[in-house]
Coordinates of C-alpha atoms and ligand atoms in Angstrom, one line a residue:
Chain L
M12 CA 0.2 -0.2 -0.1
S13 CA 1.5 3.2 -1.0
E14 CA 1.8 6.0 1.9
S15 CA -0.6 8.4 0.6
E16 CA -3.1 5.4 0.2
Q17 CA -2.5 4.6 3.9
L18 CA -3.4 8.1 5.1
H19 CA -6.4 8.0 2.8
D20 CA -7.4 4.9 4.4
L21 CA -7.2 6.7 7.7
Q22 CA -8.8 9.7 6.9
Q23 CA -11.6 7.8 5.4
N24 CA -11.8 5.6 8.3
F25 CA -12.1 8.9 10.4
M26 CA -14.9 10.4 8.4
N27 CA -16.8 7.2 8.3
Y28 CA -16.8 7.4 12.4
V29 CA -17.6 11.0 12.1
L30 CA -20.8 10.3 9.7
G31 CA -21.9 7.3 11.7
E32 CA -21.1 5.0 9.2
D33 CA -18.9 1.5 9.6
S34 CA -15.6 2.2 11.3
D35 CA -13.0 0.9 13.1
M36 CA -11.4 4.0 13.9
V37 CA -11.4 3.5 17.6
D38 CA -8.4 0.9 17.1
K39 CA -6.5 3.1 15.6
I40 CA -6.3 6.0 18.3
E41 CA -5.1 6.1 21.7
S42 CA -7.0 5.4 25.2
T43 CA -5.9 7.1 28.3
P44 CA -7.6 7.1 31.7
A45 CA -8.9 10.9 31.2
L46 CA -11.1 9.5 28.0
S47 CA -11.2 6.3 26.0
A48 CA -11.0 6.5 21.9
K49 CA -14.4 6.3 21.6
G50 CA -15.0 9.3 23.9
R51 CA -12.5 11.2 22.1
L52 CA -13.8 10.3 18.4
D53 CA -17.2 11.2 20.0
I54 CA -16.3 14.9 20.2
Y55 CA -15.6 14.9 16.4
A56 CA -18.6 13.0 15.5
Y57 CA -20.8 15.6 18.1
A58 CA -18.5 18.7 16.3
Y59 CA -19.6 17.8 12.9
K60 CA -23.1 17.7 13.4
S61 CA -23.6 20.7 15.6
R62 CA -21.5 22.6 13.0
L63 CA -23.7 21.9 10.3
K64 CA -26.7 22.3 12.6
E65 CA -25.6 26.0 13.3
A66 CA -24.9 26.7 9.6
I67 CA -28.5 25.3 9.0
T68 CA -29.9 27.5 11.7
T69 CA -28.2 30.7 10.6
D70 CA -29.8 30.1 7.0
Y71 CA -33.2 29.2 7.8
D72 CA -34.0 31.5 10.8
K73 CA -37.8 32.0 9.8
L74 CA -38.4 28.5 8.8
H75 CA -37.1 27.6 12.1
G76 CA -39.4 29.9 14.0
Y77 CA -42.3 28.7 12.0
L78 CA -41.4 25.2 13.0
G79 CA -40.3 25.4 16.4
D80 CA -37.2 23.9 18.0
E81 CA -38.4 20.3 18.0
Q82 CA -39.4 20.0 14.2
F83 CA -36.5 22.2 12.9
D84 CA -34.4 19.6 14.7
T85 CA -35.8 16.8 12.8
V86 CA -35.6 18.6 9.3
M87 CA -32.0 19.4 10.1
E88 CA -31.3 15.9 11.0
R89 CA -32.8 14.4 7.9
Y90 CA -30.8 17.1 5.9
I91 CA -27.5 16.2 7.5
E92 CA -28.0 12.5 6.7
K93 CA -29.3 12.9 3.2
Y94 CA -26.7 15.9 2.1
P95 CA -23.1 14.8 3.5
S96 CA -21.2 18.3 2.6
H97 CA -19.7 18.7 -1.0
I98 CA -18.7 22.3 -0.9
T99 CA -15.7 24.1 0.6
N100 CA -17.5 27.2 2.1
L101 CA -20.2 26.4 4.6
R102 CA -22.1 29.3 3.6
Y103 CA -23.4 27.2 0.6
Y104 CA -24.0 23.8 2.5
S105 CA -27.6 24.2 3.0
I106 CA -28.8 25.2 -0.5
S107 CA -30.9 21.9 -1.0
M108 CA -33.4 22.5 1.9
S109 CA -36.2 23.8 -0.1
K110 CA -35.6 20.5 -2.5
L111 CA -35.6 18.3 0.9
L112 CA -39.0 20.0 2.1
S113 CA -40.6 19.6 -1.3
E114 CA -39.5 16.0 -2.1
E115 CA -39.7 14.2 1.2
A116 CA -42.9 13.1 3.4
P117 CA -43.9 14.5 6.0
F118 CA -42.1 17.8 5.2
N119 CA -44.1 17.9 1.7
Q120 CA -47.3 17.8 3.1
I121 CA -47.0 21.2 4.3
P122 CA -45.8 22.9 1.2
V123 CA -45.3 26.4 2.8
L124 CA -42.1 24.9 4.3
A125 CA -40.4 24.4 1.0
E126 CA -41.7 28.2 0.0
L127 CA -40.4 29.4 3.2
A128 CA -37.0 27.7 2.4
T129 CA -36.8 29.2 -1.0
I130 CA -37.5 32.6 0.3
E131 CA -34.8 32.4 2.8
A132 CA -32.1 30.8 0.3
S133 CA -33.0 33.8 -2.1
F134 CA -32.4 36.4 0.4
A135 CA -29.0 34.9 1.2
D136 CA -28.2 34.7 -2.5
S137 CA -29.4 38.3 -2.9
F138 CA -27.4 39.2 -0.2
D139 CA -24.0 38.7 -1.4
A140 CA -24.6 38.6 -5.1
A141 CA -22.1 40.2 -7.5
D142 CA -21.9 43.9 -7.8
H143 CA -22.5 45.8 -10.6
R144 CA -23.2 49.2 -11.9
F145 CA -26.5 50.6 -11.6
V146 CA -28.4 52.0 -14.8
T147 CA -29.7 55.3 -14.2
V148 CA -32.6 57.4 -15.9
N149 CA -29.7 59.3 -17.5
D150 CA -28.8 56.3 -19.3
L151 CA -31.9 56.1 -20.7
A152 CA -32.3 59.7 -21.6
E153 CA -28.8 59.2 -23.9
L154 CA -30.5 56.5 -25.5
A155 CA -30.6 57.2 -29.5
P156 CA -34.6 57.1 -30.4
E157 CA -33.2 54.5 -33.1
A158 CA -32.0 52.0 -30.4
W159 CA -35.2 51.4 -28.7
A160 CA -36.6 48.5 -31.0
T161 CA -33.5 46.3 -30.5
L162 CA -32.7 47.7 -26.6
Q163 CA -31.8 44.3 -24.4
L164 CA -31.3 44.6 -20.7
D165 CA -29.1 43.4 -18.4
F166 CA -30.4 42.7 -14.4
Q167 CA -28.5 42.7 -11.6
K168 CA -27.3 39.4 -10.3
S169 CA -29.2 39.4 -7.2
V170 CA -32.5 39.5 -9.1
Q171 CA -34.6 36.5 -8.6
I172 CA -38.3 35.6 -9.6
L173 CA -40.0 33.4 -7.3
A174 CA -43.1 31.6 -8.1
M175 CA -45.2 31.0 -4.7
E176 CA -48.5 29.0 -4.4
H177 CA -49.5 30.1 -0.9
N178 CA -49.1 33.2 1.2
S179 CA -45.2 32.2 2.3
F180 CA -44.2 35.8 2.0
E181 CA -46.8 37.2 4.3
I182 CA -45.9 34.1 6.8
W183 CA -42.3 35.3 6.1
K184 CA -42.9 38.8 6.9
A185 CA -44.8 38.2 10.0
L186 CA -41.9 35.8 11.4
S187 CA -39.6 38.9 10.5
D188 CA -41.3 41.0 12.7
E189 CA -41.9 38.5 15.2
E190 CA -45.5 38.5 15.0
T191 CA -47.8 35.2 14.9
P192 CA -47.8 34.2 11.4
P193 CA -51.0 34.1 9.5
E194 CA -52.8 30.8 8.7
A195 CA -51.0 29.2 5.5
T196 CA -53.5 29.4 2.5
K197 CA -53.0 28.3 -1.1
S198 CA -53.6 30.9 -3.9
E199 CA -55.8 30.1 -7.0
Q200 CA -52.8 30.6 -9.1
A201 CA -49.1 30.9 -8.2
V202 CA -48.3 34.5 -7.6
M203 CA -44.9 35.7 -9.1
W204 CA -42.3 37.7 -6.7
I205 CA -39.5 39.4 -7.7
M206 CA -36.4 39.7 -4.9
W207 CA -33.3 42.0 -5.7
R208 CA -30.6 43.9 -3.7
R209 CA -30.6 47.9 -4.4
S210 CA -27.7 50.1 -4.1
D211 CA -27.8 50.5 -0.5
L212 CA -27.2 46.8 -0.2
V213 CA -30.5 46.2 1.3
S214 CA -32.7 43.4 -0.5
R215 CA -36.2 44.2 -1.8
Y216 CA -39.3 42.0 -2.6
R217 CA -42.8 42.9 -4.1
A218 CA -45.3 40.8 -6.1
L219 CA -45.3 41.2 -9.8
A220 CA -48.9 41.4 -11.6
E221 CA -48.9 38.9 -15.0
P222 CA -48.2 41.6 -17.5
E223 CA -44.9 43.1 -15.4
Y224 CA -43.9 39.3 -14.9
E225 CA -44.2 38.3 -18.8
A226 CA -42.2 41.5 -19.6
L227 CA -39.5 40.8 -17.1
K228 CA -39.3 37.1 -18.0
L229 CA -38.7 38.1 -21.5
A230 CA -36.6 40.7 -20.8
K231 CA -34.2 38.7 -18.5
E232 CA -34.2 36.1 -21.3
G233 CA -32.5 38.6 -23.4
E234 CA -35.4 39.4 -25.9
N235 CA -35.3 43.2 -26.8
F236 CA -37.8 45.7 -26.3
S237 CA -40.1 45.1 -29.7
A238 CA -40.5 41.5 -28.3
I239 CA -41.6 42.8 -25.0
C240 CA -44.0 45.2 -26.6
E241 CA -45.4 42.5 -28.9
K242 CA -45.8 40.2 -25.6
L243 CA -47.5 43.2 -23.7
L244 CA -50.1 43.3 -26.5
D245 CA -51.4 40.3 -25.1
F246 CA -52.7 42.3 -22.3
F247 CA -53.1 45.9 -23.7
S248 CA -54.3 47.9 -26.4
E249 CA -52.1 48.8 -29.4
E250 CA -52.2 52.4 -28.0
E251 CA -51.3 52.0 -24.3
T252 CA -48.9 49.2 -24.8
P253 CA -45.8 51.2 -25.6
M254 CA -46.3 53.4 -22.7
K255 CA -46.8 50.6 -20.5
A256 CA -43.4 49.0 -21.8
V257 CA -41.5 52.0 -20.9
G258 CA -43.7 52.4 -17.8
F259 CA -42.0 49.0 -16.8
L260 CA -38.6 49.9 -18.0
Q261 CA -38.5 53.2 -15.7
S262 CA -39.4 51.3 -12.8
W263 CA -37.0 48.7 -13.0
I264 CA -34.2 51.6 -13.5
E265 CA -35.7 53.5 -10.7
E266 CA -35.6 50.4 -8.4
E267 CA -32.3 49.9 -9.2
M268 CA -32.8 46.3 -10.9
L269 CA -30.6 47.0 -14.0
S270 CA -27.1 46.7 -14.7
E271 CA -26.8 47.6 -18.4
L272 CA -28.8 48.9 -21.3
R273 CA -27.4 47.4 -24.4
A274 CA -28.5 49.4 -27.3
Chain S
M15 CA 16.1 37.6 13.6
S16 CA 14.2 40.2 11.8
R17 CA 10.4 39.0 12.1
P18 CA 7.8 41.6 11.3
F19 CA 5.9 42.8 14.0
L20 CA 2.0 44.2 13.4
G21 CA 1.4 44.5 17.3
F22 CA -1.9 43.4 18.5
G23 CA -4.9 42.7 16.6
L24 CA -8.4 41.2 16.8
G25 CA -10.4 38.7 14.9
L26 CA -13.0 40.8 12.7
R27 CA -16.3 39.5 13.4
T28 CA -19.7 40.6 11.6
D29 CA -21.2 41.5 15.2
H30 CA -18.3 44.2 15.3
Y31 CA -18.6 45.9 11.8
Q32 CA -20.7 48.6 12.6
H33 CA -18.8 49.7 15.7
V34 CA -15.4 49.2 13.7
I35 CA -16.6 51.3 10.8
E36 CA -18.3 53.9 13.0
H37 CA -15.8 54.6 15.6
K38 CA -12.3 53.3 14.1
P39 CA -11.2 52.1 17.4
Q40 CA -7.6 51.6 18.2
V41 CA -6.5 48.2 17.0
D42 CA -3.1 47.3 15.3
W43 CA -4.7 45.1 12.9
F44 CA -7.5 42.5 12.3
E45 CA -7.5 39.2 11.0
I46 CA -10.2 37.9 8.8
I47 CA -11.7 34.7 7.8
S48 CA -11.0 34.4 4.4
E49 CA -14.1 32.0 3.8
N50 CA -16.5 34.6 4.9
Y51 CA -15.4 36.9 1.8
M52 CA -15.5 34.1 -0.8
V53 CA -18.9 35.4 -1.9
P54 CA -19.5 37.2 -5.3
G55 CA -20.1 40.6 -3.6
G56 CA -22.5 42.6 -1.4
K57 CA -22.5 43.6 2.3
P58 CA -19.6 41.1 3.2
L59 CA -17.1 42.6 0.6
A60 CA -18.1 46.1 1.0
N61 CA -17.4 46.1 4.7
L62 CA -14.5 44.0 3.9
D63 CA -13.1 46.9 1.8
K64 CA -14.2 50.0 4.1
I65 CA -12.5 48.2 7.3
R66 CA -9.4 47.3 5.2
A67 CA -9.0 51.1 4.2
D68 CA -8.2 51.9 7.9
Y69 CA -6.6 48.8 9.3
P70 CA -3.7 46.2 8.3
M71 CA -4.8 42.8 7.8
V72 CA -3.8 39.2 7.8
M73 CA -6.0 36.3 6.2
H74 CA -7.1 32.8 8.1
G75 CA -8.5 30.1 6.3
V76 CA -10.3 27.2 7.6
S77 CA -10.7 25.1 4.0
M78 CA -7.5 24.4 2.5
S79 CA -7.4 20.9 3.9
I80 CA -3.3 20.9 3.6
G81 CA -3.4 17.5 5.2
S82 CA -5.9 15.9 2.8
T83 CA -5.4 13.0 0.5
D84 CA -8.0 14.6 -1.8
P85 CA -6.4 16.7 -4.6
L86 CA -5.5 20.6 -3.6
N87 CA -8.9 22.3 -4.4
Q88 CA -7.6 24.5 -7.1
K89 CA -11.3 26.5 -7.5
Y90 CA -10.6 27.4 -3.6
L91 CA -6.8 28.4 -4.5
Q92 CA -8.2 30.7 -7.2
K93 CA -10.7 32.1 -4.8
L94 CA -8.3 32.6 -2.2
K95 CA -5.8 34.4 -4.7
Q96 CA -8.4 37.0 -5.8
L97 CA -9.1 37.7 -2.1
V98 CA -5.6 38.0 -1.5
D99 CA -5.5 40.4 -4.2
R100 CA -8.3 42.5 -3.1
V101 CA -7.0 42.6 0.6
E102 CA -3.2 42.6 0.3
P103 CA -2.8 41.1 3.5
H104 CA 0.4 40.9 5.7
W105 CA 0.2 37.4 5.2
L106 CA -2.0 34.3 5.0
S107 CA -2.4 31.2 7.3
D108 CA -4.4 28.0 7.2
H109 CA -4.5 24.9 9.7
L110 CA -2.1 22.2 9.8
C111 CA -5.0 19.6 9.4
W112 CA -7.5 17.9 7.0
T113 CA -11.1 18.7 6.6
S114 CA -12.2 16.6 3.8
V115 CA -11.6 12.9 2.3
D116 CA -13.3 11.7 -1.0
H117 CA -14.8 15.0 -1.4
V118 CA -16.7 15.0 1.6
N119 CA -16.0 18.1 3.9
S120 CA -16.2 17.7 7.6
H121 CA -15.9 21.4 7.9
D122 CA -13.7 20.7 11.0
L123 CA -10.0 20.8 11.7
L124 CA -8.9 17.1 12.1
P125 CA -5.6 16.1 13.1
L126 CA -2.9 14.2 11.2
P127 CA -0.8 11.2 12.4
Y128 CA 2.9 12.7 13.4
E129 CA 5.0 10.5 11.3
E130 CA 7.5 11.1 8.6
K131 CA 5.3 10.2 5.2
T132 CA 2.7 12.6 6.5
I133 CA 5.3 15.3 6.7
Q134 CA 6.5 14.5 3.2
H135 CA 2.9 14.6 1.9
I136 CA 2.1 18.2 3.4
V137 CA 5.3 19.6 2.6
D138 CA 4.4 18.9 -1.0
R139 CA 0.9 20.4 -1.0
I140 CA 2.3 23.4 0.7
S141 CA 5.1 23.8 -1.6
Q142 CA 2.2 23.8 -4.1
V143 CA 0.1 26.3 -2.8
Q144 CA 2.9 28.8 -2.0
E145 CA 4.1 28.4 -5.4
F146 CA 0.3 29.3 -6.9
L147 CA 0.0 32.0 -4.6
G148 CA 3.3 33.6 -5.2
R149 CA 4.0 33.9 -1.3
Q150 CA 4.7 32.1 1.8
M151 CA 1.9 30.9 4.1
L152 CA 1.8 30.5 7.8
I153 CA 0.4 26.9 9.3
E154 CA -1.3 26.9 12.5
N155 CA -1.1 24.0 15.1
L156 CA -4.5 22.7 16.1
S157 CA -6.2 22.0 19.2
S158 CA -7.0 18.0 19.1
Y159 CA -9.0 15.4 21.1
V160 CA -7.3 12.2 19.6
T161 CA -3.7 10.9 19.4
Y162 CA -3.1 8.2 16.4
N163 CA -1.5 5.1 17.4
N164 CA 1.2 5.3 14.1
S165 CA 2.3 8.9 15.5
V166 CA 5.8 8.7 16.4
M167 CA 7.0 12.1 17.2
P168 CA 5.7 15.0 19.4
E169 CA 3.9 17.6 17.5
W170 CA 6.2 20.4 17.6
E171 CA 8.9 18.3 15.8
F172 CA 6.1 17.7 13.2
V173 CA 5.4 21.2 12.9
N174 CA 9.1 22.2 12.7
E175 CA 10.2 19.6 10.3
I176 CA 6.9 20.9 7.7
A177 CA 7.7 24.4 8.5
K178 CA 11.3 23.9 7.7
R179 CA 11.2 21.5 4.5
A180 CA 8.2 23.6 3.0
D181 CA 9.8 26.7 3.7
C182 CA 6.7 28.2 5.5
Y183 CA 6.0 29.8 8.9
I184 CA 4.1 29.0 12.0
L185 CA 1.1 30.6 13.2
L186 CA 1.6 29.2 17.0
D187 CA -1.7 29.2 18.8
I188 CA -1.1 29.3 22.5
N189 CA -4.4 28.4 23.6
N190 CA -4.4 25.1 21.4
I191 CA -1.2 24.2 22.7
F192 CA -2.6 24.6 26.3
V193 CA -5.9 22.5 25.1
S194 CA -3.7 19.7 23.2
A195 CA -1.4 19.6 26.6
N196 CA -4.3 18.9 28.6
N197 CA -6.0 16.4 26.3
H198 CA -2.8 14.3 25.5
H199 CA -0.7 14.8 28.8
F200 CA 2.3 16.8 27.6
A201 CA 3.8 20.3 29.4
P202 CA 2.9 23.0 27.2
R203 CA 6.1 24.5 28.0
D204 CA 7.7 21.8 26.3
Y205 CA 5.9 22.9 23.1
V206 CA 7.0 26.2 23.2
D207 CA 10.5 25.2 23.8
G208 CA 10.5 22.9 21.2
I209 CA 9.2 25.1 18.6
D210 CA 11.6 26.8 16.0
S211 CA 11.8 30.2 17.1
D212 CA 12.9 31.7 13.6
R213 CA 9.8 30.2 11.9
V214 CA 7.3 31.8 14.1
M215 CA 5.4 34.7 12.6
Q216 CA 2.0 35.1 14.6
F217 CA 0.3 34.0 17.7
H218 CA -3.3 33.3 18.5
L219 CA -5.0 33.6 21.7
A220 CA -8.6 32.2 22.7
G221 CA -10.9 30.8 25.3
H222 CA -12.1 27.2 25.7
S223 CA -14.5 25.1 27.6
Y224 CA -14.0 21.9 29.8
N225 CA -15.9 19.1 29.0
G226 CA -15.1 16.7 31.9
E227 CA -11.2 16.0 31.9
M228 CA -11.1 17.4 28.4
I229 CA -10.8 20.7 26.9
I230 CA -12.7 21.8 24.1
D231 CA -11.7 24.7 21.8
T232 CA -14.6 26.7 21.9
H233 CA -13.5 30.3 21.6
D234 CA -16.5 31.0 23.3
H235 CA -14.8 32.5 26.9
D236 CA -12.0 34.9 27.8
V237 CA -8.5 33.7 27.6
C238 CA -7.7 31.9 30.9
D239 CA -4.9 32.7 33.2
P240 CA -2.8 29.7 32.2
V241 CA -2.9 30.6 29.0
W242 CA -1.8 33.9 29.7
D243 CA 1.0 32.6 31.4
L244 CA 1.9 30.5 28.7
Y245 CA 1.8 33.4 26.4
E246 CA 4.0 35.3 28.5
Y247 CA 6.5 32.4 28.3
A248 CA 6.2 32.2 24.4
L249 CA 7.3 35.8 24.6
Q250 CA 10.3 35.0 26.8
R251 CA 11.3 32.5 24.3
F252 CA 10.5 33.8 20.9
G253 CA 10.4 38.0 21.5
A254 CA 7.9 40.2 19.9
V255 CA 5.3 38.1 17.8
S256 CA 2.1 39.5 16.5
T257 CA -0.6 38.7 18.5
M258 CA -4.5 38.5 18.2
I259 CA -7.5 37.1 20.0
E260 CA -9.8 34.8 18.4
R261 CA -13.4 34.9 19.5
D262 CA -16.1 32.9 17.8
D263 CA -19.1 32.4 20.1
N264 CA -20.4 34.2 23.1
I265 CA -19.0 37.1 21.3
P266 CA -18.7 40.2 23.9
A267 CA -19.2 44.2 22.4
F268 CA -16.1 45.6 20.7
P269 CA -14.8 47.4 23.7
E270 CA -14.8 44.4 26.0
L271 CA -13.0 42.4 23.5
R272 CA -10.6 45.6 23.0
K273 CA -9.7 45.5 26.8
E274 CA -8.8 41.8 26.5
L275 CA -6.4 42.6 23.8
A276 CA -5.0 45.4 26.3
I277 CA -4.2 42.4 28.5
A278 CA -1.9 40.9 26.0
E279 CA -0.3 44.3 25.4
K280 CA 0.6 45.0 28.9
I281 CA 2.0 41.2 29.3
A282 CA 4.0 42.1 26.0
R283 CA 5.3 45.5 27.6
N284 CA 6.0 43.8 31.0
T285 CA 7.9 41.2 29.2
L286 CA 9.9 42.6 26.4
S287 CA 11.6 46.1 25.5
K288 CA 10.2 49.2 23.8
E289 CA 12.9 48.3 21.1
Q290 CA 11.5 44.5 20.6
L291 CA 7.6 45.9 20.7
Q292 CA 8.5 48.6 17.8
L293 CA 6.0 48.2 15.0
S294 CA 7.6 47.1 11.7
N295 CA 7.1 49.4 8.9
H296 CA 4.0 48.1 7.4
S297 CA 5.2 48.9 3.8
L298 CA 7.9 46.1 3.9
L299 CA 5.5 43.9 4.6
Q300 CA 3.7 43.1 1.6
G301 CA 3.8 39.4 1.4
V302 CA 6.3 37.6 3.6
A303 CA 8.3 36.3 1.0
Ligands
FE2_28 FE1 -6.4 29.3 16.3

C-alpha cells in the first residue's frame, strides 16, 4: 500500500466514524485514563453535527421560527443525513433545503415549508450576489431613438423571480417582525415575486402582476424591447402598450434592478 | 531575527462591523476568516473594503485541507488568490490539518498522524500552494482530542519539520497548545521550547471550555490565566510576535474584547523591551516572501 493510500484510508476511516458509518477508527487511536478512544472520537462526531446544524440554523431562521425547535431539529437531522457536505464554504451547505422539503414526506405535506426555505435561500443569494453598476434614468435619456427597438436589458445578479403558491411571503414577513404568522393559504393561481438588492445593499421584494412578470421574463431571457412590446399586446391595447412597456422599464431602472442597457 | 511585528490584533467578526466602521477603534490590525469573503459581492465585501482602508489585515483560512489526500482544491485556491489580491494582507494562514476526504467535507480541523510520510505529503502540498499564490504561508497548530497509534513524534517536531522543509511560517496558537497539552498529557512549555523560533510569525490567543477532563477549543470564553502565563513564556522565548485574540462564540461587545487585547499588550510590555515592541514598517511587509 502506498503511503498516501495509508493516509487516505485513515482519513476515510475517521470520516466514516464522524458520519456514523462503518468504521474501526477506535482501534487506530489511543485511549487514556482521561477518556477512551470512543469518547475522543465522539467529540468530533458531535462537533460535525453541531457545526452543520449551526450553519442551517443561521440560514433558515424563519423556517426555524415557523416549525419550532423540535420539528426544525428533525428537518436538520434529515438534511445532514441526506446531504453530506461536498462544498468548501459552509455558506453554501444548506442550499438544497427547499428541495428536501418539497420532495420528502412528511415535510412536503406542508408545502409552505419549502416555499419559506426558497424565500430564505433567495435572500441569502441576493445578499451576497455580485456587484454591478446601476443603470440610471440618464442612461435611458441618452439612448438614441433608433436604439429602442433592439434594446436589451441586463439585470443585477441579485434579481430573482420566485413563484409562490401560498401566502409564504406574508408568513415570512410576520416571522420576520416576530408576529404570529397568518394561517397558510393556497392561492388560486401561483403569485410571482421579484427579489433584488439595491445600491444600499438592502434586498427588496414585491409581487408582480401578470403583464409585468411576462415582460420581465422576456427581458431576462435577453429578448429585445420590440419583443417585450409584442408580448404586452396580450394584455393592453395597441395604443397603451408602448407607454406600459416604457413604464416598466422606468420602474426597473428607478428600483435599481438593471446593470446595463445594451443598445 | 528580523521577524515583522504588526502589534496586537483582533479577529474581525460581523457583530463588530458597525462599531469598527463608525468608531475606528485603536487596534493595530485585524485577522479575517478568508472563507467569509469568498462570495460574489454585497455587504461582506463592501464592509471588508471599508475596514481594510483603515487597518492592516492578515487572512486566516479554514478550508485549505492541506493534509487531505484529496487533490488540492484549485477553485478554492483561485478564490483565495483573488481575495489576496483584494485585501493585500500582510500574510495568510491555514491549519495543519485535513478537513475533507473523498470530497466529503467535515468542516472541521481534523488532526494528522505525526510521522515522516505525512510530513512529506504536506510539504509537497504547501509548496504547491505557495508556488500558486506566489507567497509564503503560515500553518497553525490545532487543538486536538485524539492521538493516532502511528504517530511517532511530538507535535512540535512535526510542525517544525514541515515549516523547515516547505519553507513556510508557523502561526502558533497558544491556547491550542494549552488545550492539546491537557488532552494529550504533555507539558505546554515543552511545546513552546520545542518550536523553532525563526519560523514563528504570529500568535493566536483564545478561550476554551471544559468537558469532563477534556478541554474543547470553543473560542467562547475569555482567555484564561494559564494561557496568559503560557503567552508570557512564549514571548520570553520568541520575542515580539504579532498577537491576536480569536473569539467566535458568545461574542462580547467590541470595547470589551478590546480590553482583553490590552491584557496581551500589558504582558508584552512587561516582558519585552520597547525596542522589541517597535512596530515594523508596514510597507515592508507586502507578502512575507
Ligand atoms: Fe487559532
